Amino acid sequence: MSADSFQAPSLEHLAELLPAYDFEAFIAQGGMGAVYKARQRSLDRDVAIKILPRELGADPEFRQSFETEAKAMARLNYPNLIGVYDFGDVEGMPYIVMEYVNGKSLFHSAYNTAIEPVQAVTIVKAISDGLAHAHENGVIHRDIKPANILLTPKAEPKIGDFGLARPAGSGGSGILMGTPGYAAPEIMRHPDHADRRSDLFALGVILYELLIGRCPPYEYQPPASTVSGCDPALDRICEKAMHPVADLRYQSAEAFSAALDEWLRKATGAAAAAATPAPAGRRVRRVGAMMGGGSSSYEPADSGSGGMVKGLLLTAAAVVIAAVGWNKYQGMETQKAQLQAQANQAAQNAQASKPVADKPQDSALPVKPKAEREKPAESPLKSLERLKSNLAAGKRGEMPSGSIAMNGTDILVVPTPMSWAAATAFAEAHGGHLFVVTGDKDLDKLAALVPAGESGADPGLWLGVGRVGKDGWSSMNGSEWTATSKPVGAGSFAVLDGEGVVKAREAVDRYPFIIQWEKDGSNPASVAAMLRRTGESIAEGKPAFPPGTLSYEGHLIYLAPIEASAKQAEEFAEQAHGHLVILDNEEKNAWLDDKLSSFNSKGAFWIGAKKENDQWKWNKEVPWEFTQWADETQVDGLGTYVKFSPGSGWMTAYRDDFAPGFIVEWTASGASSSGGDAGAPEVPLTLPPAIVELEEKAKSLLANHDKKRQADLAKNAKDFAWQIDTWFGDLSKNEQSTWKEHVGKLKERAQSGRVPEKVTGIRLSERMAKIVEYCSQKQATIDAAFKAEAKKIRDAYVTRVNDAMSKAANEEEKRSLESRIKLSADLDQWLKGVGNAESGVVSRDTLAITDPVVGRWKWIHDEVIDVRADGTVTNEINSMKGTWSLDKGKYVFTWDGGNWVDTLMLSPDGEALTGKNQNGDTISGDRMAAKKPAGSSNPFGTPTMESANVDPIVGPWKWGGGPRATYTFNEDGTVRVGSGRGTWKCVSKAGSKREYRVTWGSQGIVDTVVIQDKKPDYFEGTNSNGLKIWADRIAQ
């Protein structure tokens, strides 16, 4: 479709088609649409209406995309976002009604002109706040650039042109998104990888552009301070925002905005910033001085300068971009590139044609000749990224800046917190590995390198050490743990704190880390090297497994976090004398799903299944009886290998496809001769009865103090809401109209008994800010009081345990008591690590002060949701799994590997959850009564007809015949198996026998089964076809 093929409707014709609007002016036109200024009669307001061609309206795929995007944009309601009021179509032409902004674009107003730093930061912060609102509602812009930022006459920015916006996680595979120069590197390589951090990269480019007064494309060097003379602190903000690695950028718009806000508070003010001398050749101006009058941002620009000519052409380009349906019209990229080239040429011609006297004369400002300027120092992370390919290839001629020599190796601290798996993969991608400890001296030296924890987080550095099996610890390079003390705590991976203490932490925790490089270019701690050593050790009869290896019923299982094809994954597993994991039953599949979710693993990983002769089979001749396909289409998919996706299920793939990792399994034969901790069953810690009783007392005391803390926090949150409401109620109606939205958003962040400690993305009045400060300080005092009481209990506990250790009856008892002393060194870990005592044996189950949301909930559509203290959540009806977290007073439930999100708030009494899903639909849940164990009066755990507190059929059963699937009978009369649903009812009770009718689906398929008192763990009966059926109870 050419630029001339679309004939813009006349004002008169549009007035007939859309009688609710008075069309006042034609603004601009591109090949794919036209924009008009109109007056909405019903609300008496100016609007901008964009009309798109009939060819697009006739395309069903475009219409669906257009409707989805319009609805997503309409949900965004924020001062720094251009509002969308309505959409539809007339005579087959789609249209969208938007807020009319009486101003010009940021591109038009600041083209090739450096802006005063304070105003530049103010503008970018406002844009960041607008993006935060969009991201919070699940919308990513994907094309942030100055041409899509409109400025009001007061120089307030508004983000527009959400033509490329998609709900986060939506499709659009392979589509080039964004504008070169502003698009993040990951978008240019993989268009599907755009996320909120991609928007922040583009915003960082805008900040850099405003500070130096030059448009991209360019290398983002030298720092802005050396070009414009701005504060060097802004260099660090720009550098982080524009980092080529998404994980090393600001991770949210709120974080970016907070950094800018902190700089603004420290800045000396606009006058001081304006007085900062800039190098010659750069004009430092205020945007307001360039805004001119009140001409619309959509009106053609004047032609008196290169910037204005370019602004005119790019305004047309912006209309084209916003009008295009990206799924079907990639050819428009060519037209956009042509417009860009024309604009560049026009700008150059206009600039060259100016008289010499027209050019800026800043020669009075002192400026260093280019040849004499000092080359800016390269940051360690930029240096690391520049040398990535060389380091990965084993080249050690140049090492990253900031690296130091230690133990005959080179090391570098990476201050960006990551999970253990992510840090491992990052280090290997850069040719190194996490630091391997050789003794206590290493710990003393490294402790000085531990950076402070971000936002009050526990400070620490990941080490290249992990748990193997239940109690063993192994270094990534195969060396033994030689430090005096093993990691303390219940986690699986080692972290070094600033005091030189090594602690055990979970895989999902995030810490900075140390990369270590061998001088000879080798990497003895790579995943490939660890698997090779494992194979060699098994061949020698002395198995040694990689750190992080898990134990499951006599099997050892390891997630290898390196990209590989199915063929390569099989070769790696064989080299390790293992095989890709076999998931031949529901219990093992569910266990692995839970473990990978706790690792926070994303993506799908190779498992040991393949299709041969059109039949699926396991690699080790294990019968193919159990399956867990993500959906029915996977069964007959074209792929011949299988990936496992945590939270979703199995997916087919081709042999040469790549996955982010694979899962290796060693059977009992490979692990039986381990001769040590790997795979060994956990040995209970035997404690003196007095200490068992002491721990029960400590648990009770802590629970009481926590109950008081929760009550105090709830009262503080209630007082917070009351003070806000009182202030708001005293305002005039006009003032209330101004502040209503901001007050509502602030109160939303004060749910579940906690007040927000820091507020970004919301406009606060002076009084609102003081209320937030007062109540957050009071909240901190309440938390500190609880910690103080907990510390007293811990200290008294330690005194008693020390006394008991001096009187230990044997070495085993002494070691058990020593482990409790080590655990108590860290208060938070002690709170999590004290266990439940029973018969003198203490389990390693954690004692965490349970979050009030933990428990079973009756969800919408009669679904039962089990929320666990370990951060996982399971839908007991459809078996879907996920995770939950508390974010700014709201509980965020993330399902299916991040493909679905519910956000809810807990009622003050803790008995109800209400909120919305990611589509904006209202959802709710009610707490279910705690499930009572069947047959609790029977010492053998088997219920009888008389003693059972619940019906004896309630619970999980392993059905006879076929794949022996698990059927779960619930107290509410429902029953499920996989995705199947049904109901059950006890239809007769005769002596020691009960008869049940089980009805499946809407077709009324009925099974009739009988449970006898003498055999309560078994039932049998017949199905609708008269065939015999039976089941065995699954022990719990």
Short mmCIF file of C-alpha atoms in Angstrom, two decimals, residues 597-982:
data_model
loop_
_atom_site.label_atom_id
_atom_site.label_comp_id
_atom_site.label_asym_id
_atom_site.label_seq_id
_atom_site.Cartn_x
_atom_site.Cartn_y
_atom_site.Cartn_z
CA SER A 597 9.63 -23.75 40.26
CA SER A 598 11.69 -23.24 43.43
CA PHE A 599 14.74 -22.69 41.20
CA ASN A 600 12.71 -19.96 39.46
CA SER A 601 13.57 -21.74 36.21
CA LYS A 602 12.00 -20.35 33.06
CA GLY A 603 11.65 -22.07 29.73
CA ALA A 604 11.33 -25.73 28.74
CA PHE A 605 14.06 -28.34 29.40
CA TRP A 606 14.92 -31.56 27.59
CA ILE A 607 13.73 -34.80 29.21
CA GLY A 608 14.33 -38.41 28.15
CA ALA A 609 11.42 -39.04 25.79
CA LYS A 610 11.31 -39.38 22.01
CA LYS A 611 9.07 -40.64 19.23
CA GLU A 612 10.17 -43.69 17.24
CA ASN A 613 8.01 -45.41 14.60
CA ASP A 614 5.23 -43.01 15.47
CA GLN A 615 5.24 -44.20 19.10
CA TRP A 616 6.39 -42.24 22.15
CA LYS A 617 8.89 -44.01 24.39
CA TRP A 618 11.30 -43.37 27.24
CA ASN A 619 15.03 -43.68 26.59
CA LYS A 620 15.62 -46.49 29.10
CA GLU A 621 12.87 -48.87 27.95
CA VAL A 622 10.58 -47.73 30.76
CA PRO A 623 6.88 -48.39 29.89
CA TRP A 624 5.09 -45.36 28.43
CA GLU A 625 2.07 -45.13 30.77
CA PHE A 626 2.00 -41.61 32.19
CA THR A 627 1.89 -38.33 30.24
CA GLN A 628 1.60 -34.67 31.17
CA TRP A 629 1.24 -32.81 27.84
CA ALA A 630 0.81 -29.05 28.06
CA ASP A 631 -2.20 -29.38 25.72
CA GLU A 632 -3.76 -31.96 23.42
CA THR A 633 -2.07 -30.58 20.30
CA GLN A 634 1.31 -31.70 21.64
CA VAL A 635 0.43 -35.41 21.45
CA ASP A 636 0.45 -35.50 17.65
CA GLY A 637 2.92 -32.64 17.18
CA LEU A 638 5.53 -32.79 14.47
CA GLY A 639 8.43 -32.79 16.92
CA THR A 640 9.99 -36.08 17.97
CA TYR A 641 11.60 -35.02 21.28
CA VAL A 642 10.08 -33.66 24.49
CA LYS A 643 10.74 -30.58 26.65
CA PHE A 644 9.45 -30.15 30.20
CA SER A 645 8.05 -26.70 31.06
CA PRO A 646 7.55 -26.03 34.80
CA GLY A 647 3.96 -25.09 35.52
CA SER A 648 2.80 -25.96 31.99
CA GLY A 649 3.65 -29.56 31.06
CA TRP A 650 5.37 -31.36 28.21
CA MET A 651 5.96 -29.92 24.76
CA THR A 652 7.22 -31.55 21.56
CA ALA A 653 10.28 -30.23 19.74
CA TYR A 654 12.75 -31.21 17.05
CA ARG A 655 16.07 -32.88 17.76
CA ASP A 656 18.10 -29.88 16.59
CA ASP A 657 15.99 -27.29 18.44
CA PHE A 658 17.66 -25.58 21.38
CA ALA A 659 16.49 -25.39 24.98
CA PRO A 660 17.93 -23.31 27.86
CA GLY A 661 18.92 -26.50 29.68
CA PHE A 662 18.34 -30.21 30.22
CA ILE A 663 17.72 -32.53 33.17
CA VAL A 664 20.10 -35.41 33.90
CA GLU A 665 19.18 -38.41 36.04
CA TRP A 666 21.28 -41.08 37.68
CA THR A 667 19.53 -44.21 38.91
CA ALA A 668 20.34 -46.12 42.07
CA SER A 669 23.03 -48.12 40.30
CA GLY A 670 24.94 -44.93 39.60
CA ALA A 671 24.43 -43.45 43.03
CA SER A 672 24.61 -46.51 45.21
CA SER A 673 28.37 -46.44 45.52
CA SER A 674 28.56 -42.76 46.31
CA GLY A 675 30.06 -43.62 49.64
CA GLY A 676 29.03 -40.30 51.07
CA ASP A 677 26.39 -37.65 51.24
CA ALA A 678 25.18 -37.63 47.63
CA GLY A 679 21.77 -39.15 47.54
CA ALA A 680 21.92 -40.46 51.10
CA PRO A 681 18.63 -40.32 53.02
CA GLU A 682 18.35 -37.56 55.55
CA VAL A 683 19.42 -38.56 59.03
CA PRO A 684 17.25 -36.97 61.75
CA LEU A 685 19.04 -34.80 64.25
CA THR A 686 18.65 -36.40 67.69
CA LEU A 687 18.31 -33.76 70.41
CA PRO A 688 17.85 -34.05 74.18
CA PRO A 689 14.16 -33.94 75.18
CA ALA A 690 14.79 -30.70 77.11
CA ILE A 691 15.93 -28.95 73.92
CA VAL A 692 12.99 -30.33 71.95
CA GLU A 693 10.71 -28.85 74.61
CA LEU A 694 12.72 -25.61 74.49
CA GLU A 695 12.18 -25.26 70.74
CA GLU A 696 8.44 -25.81 71.14
CA LYS A 697 8.43 -23.06 73.78
CA ALA A 698 10.43 -20.76 71.49
CA LYS A 699 8.00 -21.40 68.67
CA SER A 700 5.04 -20.57 70.89
CA LEU A 701 6.63 -17.35 72.18
CA LEU A 702 7.52 -16.23 68.65
CA ALA A 703 4.00 -16.91 67.45
CA ASN A 704 2.58 -14.76 70.25
CA HIS A 705 4.91 -11.87 69.46
CA ASP A 706 4.14 -12.16 65.78
CA LYS A 707 0.42 -12.08 66.51
CA LYS A 708 0.93 -8.81 68.37
CA ARG A 709 3.05 -7.46 65.52
CA GLN A 710 0.34 -8.28 62.95
CA ALA A 711 -2.27 -6.56 65.11
CA ASP A 712 -0.08 -3.44 65.48
CA LEU A 713 0.61 -3.36 61.76
CA ALA A 714 -3.10 -3.65 60.96
CA LYS A 715 -3.88 -0.79 63.36
CA ASN A 716 -1.13 1.34 61.77
CA ALA A 717 -2.50 0.63 58.27
CA LYS A 718 -6.00 1.55 59.43
CA ASP A 719 -4.68 4.81 60.92
CA PHE A 720 -2.86 5.50 57.63
CA ALA A 721 -6.09 5.15 55.64
CA TRP A 722 -8.00 7.29 58.16
CA GLN A 723 -5.46 10.14 57.99
CA ILE A 724 -5.51 10.08 54.17
CA ASP A 725 -9.32 10.04 54.10
CA THR A 726 -9.50 12.90 56.65
CA TRP A 727 -7.14 15.06 54.59
CA PHE A 728 -9.01 14.25 51.39
CA GLY A 729 -12.40 14.98 52.99
CA ASP A 730 -11.27 18.49 53.96
CA LEU A 731 -10.47 19.40 50.34
CA SER A 732 -12.76 21.38 48.07
CA LYS A 733 -14.61 19.50 45.34
CA ASN A 734 -12.23 20.83 42.71
CA GLU A 735 -9.23 19.73 44.78
CA GLN A 736 -10.82 16.34 45.39
CA SER A 737 -11.25 15.91 41.65
CA THR A 738 -7.54 16.63 41.22
CA TRP A 739 -6.35 14.23 43.93
CA LYS A 740 -8.96 11.45 43.82
CA GLU A 741 -7.04 9.12 41.50
CA HIS A 742 -3.75 9.54 43.37
CA VAL A 743 -5.38 8.96 46.76
CA GLY A 744 -7.04 5.79 45.48
CA LYS A 745 -3.78 4.42 44.14
CA LEU A 746 -1.95 5.23 47.37
CA LYS A 747 -4.56 3.43 49.48
CA GLU A 748 -4.35 0.40 47.18
CA ARG A 749 -0.70 0.08 48.12
CA ALA A 750 -1.54 -0.08 51.81
CA GLN A 751 -3.21 -3.47 51.99
CA SER A 752 -2.72 -6.62 54.09
CA GLY A 753 -1.69 -4.59 57.11
CA ARG A 754 1.37 -2.87 55.65
CA VAL A 755 2.04 0.71 54.63
CA PRO A 756 4.20 1.41 51.53
CA GLU A 757 7.73 2.30 52.64
CA LYS A 758 8.54 4.12 49.41
CA VAL A 759 6.10 5.55 46.89
CA THR A 760 6.92 6.02 43.20
CA GLY A 761 4.65 6.54 40.22
CA ILE A 762 2.04 8.39 42.34
CA ARG A 763 1.75 12.12 42.77
CA LEU A 764 1.86 13.04 46.47
CA SER A 765 0.81 16.25 48.11
CA GLU A 766 2.93 17.58 50.95
CA ARG A 767 0.43 16.25 53.49
CA MET A 768 0.22 12.84 51.80
CA ALA A 769 4.00 12.57 51.82
CA LYS A 770 4.13 13.36 55.56
CA ILE A 771 1.48 10.74 56.33
CA VAL A 772 3.42 8.13 54.34
CA GLU A 773 6.64 9.04 56.14
CA TYR A 774 5.07 8.97 59.61
CA CYS A 775 3.21 5.66 59.17
CA SER A 776 6.11 3.91 57.42
CA GLN A 777 8.43 4.92 60.27
CA LYS A 778 5.92 3.59 62.78
CA GLN A 779 5.74 0.36 60.78
CA ALA A 780 9.52 0.05 60.90
CA THR A 781 9.37 0.55 64.66
CA ILE A 782 6.82 -2.28 64.98
CA ASP A 783 9.00 -4.60 62.90
CA ALA A 784 12.07 -3.65 64.91
CA ALA A 785 10.24 -4.37 68.18
CA PHE A 786 9.36 -7.85 66.96
CA LYS A 787 12.95 -8.47 65.88
CA ALA A 788 14.17 -7.29 69.30
CA GLU A 789 11.85 -9.74 71.11
CA ALA A 790 12.83 -12.51 68.69
CA LYS A 791 16.49 -11.78 69.40
CA LYS A 792 15.90 -12.07 73.17
CA ILE A 793 14.26 -15.45 72.65
CA ARG A 794 17.06 -16.56 70.33
CA ASP A 795 19.78 -15.45 72.78
CA ALA A 796 18.14 -17.28 75.68
CA TYR A 797 17.77 -20.34 73.44
CA VAL A 798 21.47 -20.25 72.52
CA THR A 799 22.47 -20.06 76.21
CA ARG A 800 20.41 -23.16 77.00
CA VAL A 801 21.71 -25.08 73.97
CA ASN A 802 25.32 -24.21 74.84
CA ASP A 803 24.74 -25.52 78.36
CA ALA A 804 23.22 -28.73 76.96
CA MET A 805 26.16 -29.18 74.58
CA SER A 806 28.58 -29.28 77.51
CA LYS A 807 26.51 -32.14 78.95
CA ALA A 808 25.90 -34.03 75.70
CA ALA A 809 25.45 -37.77 76.19
CA ASN A 810 27.33 -38.73 73.01
CA GLU A 811 29.04 -37.33 69.91
CA GLU A 812 25.89 -37.56 67.78
CA GLU A 813 23.94 -35.49 70.28
CA LYS A 814 26.80 -32.99 70.47
CA ARG A 815 26.90 -32.59 66.68
CA SER A 816 23.15 -32.03 66.63
CA LEU A 817 23.45 -29.29 69.23
CA GLU A 818 26.39 -27.71 67.38
CA SER A 819 24.25 -27.50 64.24
CA ARG A 820 21.59 -25.59 66.20
CA ILE A 821 24.21 -23.13 67.47
CA LYS A 822 25.46 -22.49 63.92
CA LEU A 823 21.91 -22.02 62.65
CA SER A 824 21.17 -19.45 65.34
CA ALA A 825 24.07 -17.21 64.25
CA ASP A 826 21.72 -15.60 61.73
CA LEU A 827 18.46 -14.44 63.34
CA ASP A 828 16.39 -14.66 60.14
CA GLN A 829 17.68 -18.14 59.37
CA TRP A 830 17.03 -19.23 62.95
CA LEU A 831 13.44 -18.03 62.68
CA LYS A 832 13.10 -20.19 59.55
CA GLY A 833 15.15 -23.14 60.77
CA VAL A 834 13.84 -24.12 64.22
CA GLY A 835 11.76 -27.27 63.70
CA ASN A 836 8.88 -29.17 65.25
CA ALA A 837 9.94 -31.57 68.00
CA GLU A 838 8.52 -35.06 68.20
CA SER A 839 9.88 -37.94 70.28
CA GLY A 840 13.30 -36.35 70.53
CA VAL A 841 13.75 -36.17 66.74
CA VAL A 842 13.79 -32.74 65.05
CA SER A 843 12.88 -32.50 61.38
CA ARG A 844 14.41 -29.90 59.06
CA ASP A 845 11.00 -28.43 58.23
CA THR A 846 11.20 -24.69 58.66
CA LEU A 847 9.53 -22.71 61.38
CA ALA A 848 8.93 -19.57 59.30
CA ILE A 849 6.38 -17.17 60.76
CA THR A 850 3.62 -18.14 58.36
CA ASP A 851 2.19 -15.46 56.08
CA PRO A 852 -1.55 -15.00 56.65
CA VAL A 853 -2.36 -15.99 53.06
CA VAL A 854 -1.01 -19.53 53.55
CA GLY A 855 -3.76 -22.15 53.52
CA ARG A 856 -6.47 -23.61 51.28
CA TRP A 857 -8.89 -21.28 49.51
CA LYS A 858 -12.20 -21.81 47.72
CA TRP A 859 -11.67 -19.90 44.47
CA ILE A 860 -14.09 -18.83 41.78
CA HIS A 861 -15.67 -21.63 39.72
CA ASP A 862 -15.36 -23.92 42.79
CA GLU A 863 -11.62 -24.26 42.35
CA VAL A 864 -9.53 -25.15 45.41
CA ILE A 865 -6.22 -23.30 45.71
CA ASP A 866 -3.50 -24.51 48.06
CA VAL A 867 -1.19 -21.63 49.07
CA ARG A 868 1.99 -22.92 50.71
CA ALA A 869 4.51 -21.22 52.99
CA ASP A 870 7.35 -22.03 50.57
CA GLY A 871 5.98 -19.58 48.00
CA THR A 872 4.32 -22.16 45.76
CA VAL A 873 0.64 -22.51 44.93
CA THR A 874 -1.39 -25.34 43.38
CA ASN A 875 -4.86 -25.48 41.87
CA GLU A 876 -6.11 -28.80 43.28
CA ILE A 877 -8.83 -29.06 40.63
CA ASN A 878 -6.82 -28.68 37.40
CA SER A 879 -3.35 -29.39 38.88
CA MET A 880 -1.96 -26.08 37.60
CA LYS A 881 1.01 -24.85 39.61
CA GLY A 882 2.52 -21.45 40.24
CA THR A 883 4.12 -19.14 42.75
CA TRP A 884 2.91 -16.32 45.01
CA SER A 885 4.56 -13.22 46.42
CA LEU A 886 3.59 -10.13 48.42
CA ASP A 887 4.16 -6.94 46.44
CA LYS A 888 3.23 -3.55 47.88
CA GLY A 889 0.47 -5.01 50.02
CA LYS A 890 -0.98 -7.17 47.24
CA TYR A 891 -0.64 -10.89 46.75
CA VAL A 892 0.53 -11.72 43.24
CA PHE A 893 -0.25 -15.27 42.05
CA THR A 894 1.79 -16.20 38.96
CA TRP A 895 0.56 -19.28 37.10
CA ASP A 896 1.75 -21.44 34.22
CA GLY A 897 5.34 -20.20 34.15
CA GLY A 898 4.29 -16.53 34.09
CA ASN A 899 1.57 -16.81 31.42
CA TRP A 900 -1.22 -15.82 33.85
CA VAL A 901 -1.24 -13.47 36.82
CA ASP A 902 -3.87 -12.82 39.51
CA THR A 903 -3.48 -9.87 41.91
CA LEU A 904 -5.49 -9.95 45.14
CA MET A 905 -5.74 -8.31 48.54
CA LEU A 906 -6.39 -10.02 51.87
CA SER A 907 -9.32 -8.85 53.96
CA PRO A 908 -8.57 -7.42 57.45
CA ASP A 909 -9.89 -10.60 59.10
CA GLY A 910 -7.73 -12.77 56.85
CA GLU A 911 -10.70 -14.84 55.65
CA ALA A 912 -11.22 -13.47 52.12
CA LEU A 913 -9.20 -12.56 49.03
CA THR A 914 -10.45 -10.11 46.39
CA GLY A 915 -8.81 -8.67 43.31
CA LYS A 916 -8.49 -8.95 39.55
CA ASN A 917 -6.90 -11.24 37.04
CA GLN A 918 -4.69 -9.97 34.23
CA ASN A 919 -7.76 -9.37 32.03
CA GLY A 920 -9.21 -7.02 34.63
CA ASP A 921 -11.97 -9.45 35.69
CA THR A 922 -12.93 -9.45 39.37
CA ILE A 923 -11.96 -12.62 41.24
CA SER A 924 -12.30 -13.69 44.85
CA GLY A 925 -11.64 -16.53 47.25
CA ASP A 926 -12.74 -17.62 50.73
CA ARG A 927 -10.55 -19.43 53.22
CA MET A 928 -11.41 -23.09 53.71
CA ALA A 929 -11.39 -24.75 57.11
CA ALA A 930 -8.22 -26.66 57.89
CA LYS A 931 -8.45 -30.20 56.56
CA LYS A 932 -8.76 -32.75 59.35
CA PRO A 933 -6.85 -35.99 58.93
CA ALA A 934 -9.04 -39.01 58.31
CA GLY A 935 -9.06 -41.54 61.12
CA SER A 936 -7.07 -39.41 63.54
CA SER A 937 -8.14 -41.61 66.44
CA ASN A 938 -6.62 -44.72 64.89
CA PRO A 939 -2.93 -45.10 65.93
CA PHE A 940 -2.14 -46.86 62.67
CA GLY A 941 -3.48 -43.99 60.57
CA THR A 942 -6.25 -46.06 58.89
CA PRO A 943 -9.78 -44.64 59.26
CA THR A 944 -12.73 -46.76 60.33
CA MET A 945 -16.36 -46.01 59.57
CA GLU A 946 -16.96 -44.86 63.14
CA SER A 947 -13.73 -42.97 63.87
CA ALA A 948 -13.24 -40.97 60.65
CA ASN A 949 -13.73 -37.22 60.96
CA VAL A 950 -14.44 -37.04 57.23
CA ASP A 951 -15.94 -39.50 54.79
CA PRO A 952 -13.51 -42.39 54.25
CA ILE A 953 -13.47 -41.88 50.47
CA VAL A 954 -11.93 -38.42 50.84
CA GLY A 955 -8.30 -38.25 49.74
CA PRO A 956 -6.09 -39.44 46.87
CA TRP A 957 -6.49 -42.92 45.32
CA LYS A 958 -4.40 -44.79 42.79
CA TRP A 959 -6.91 -46.15 40.27
CA GLY A 960 -6.45 -49.73 39.06
CA GLY A 961 -5.76 -50.70 35.44
CA GLY A 962 -4.24 -48.63 32.64
CA PRO A 963 -1.70 -45.99 33.68
CA ARG A 964 -2.77 -46.13 37.36
CA ALA A 965 -3.76 -42.48 37.45
CA THR A 966 -4.34 -40.58 40.71
CA TYR A 967 -7.95 -39.69 41.55
CA THR A 968 -8.59 -37.14 44.31
CA PHE A 969 -11.91 -37.17 46.20
CA ASN A 970 -12.59 -33.86 47.98
CA GLU A 971 -14.71 -33.15 51.07
CA ASP A 972 -17.02 -30.90 49.03
CA GLY A 973 -18.26 -33.83 46.95
CA THR A 974 -16.05 -33.24 43.91
CA VAL A 975 -13.50 -35.59 42.38
CA ARG A 976 -10.77 -34.94 39.86
CA VAL A 977 -8.18 -36.77 37.80
CA GLY A 978 -5.85 -34.65 35.66
CA SER A 979 -8.20 -32.28 33.81
CA GLY A 980 -11.23 -34.56 34.40
CA ARG A 981 -13.95 -33.48 36.83
CA GLY A 982 -16.80 -35.26 38.54
#
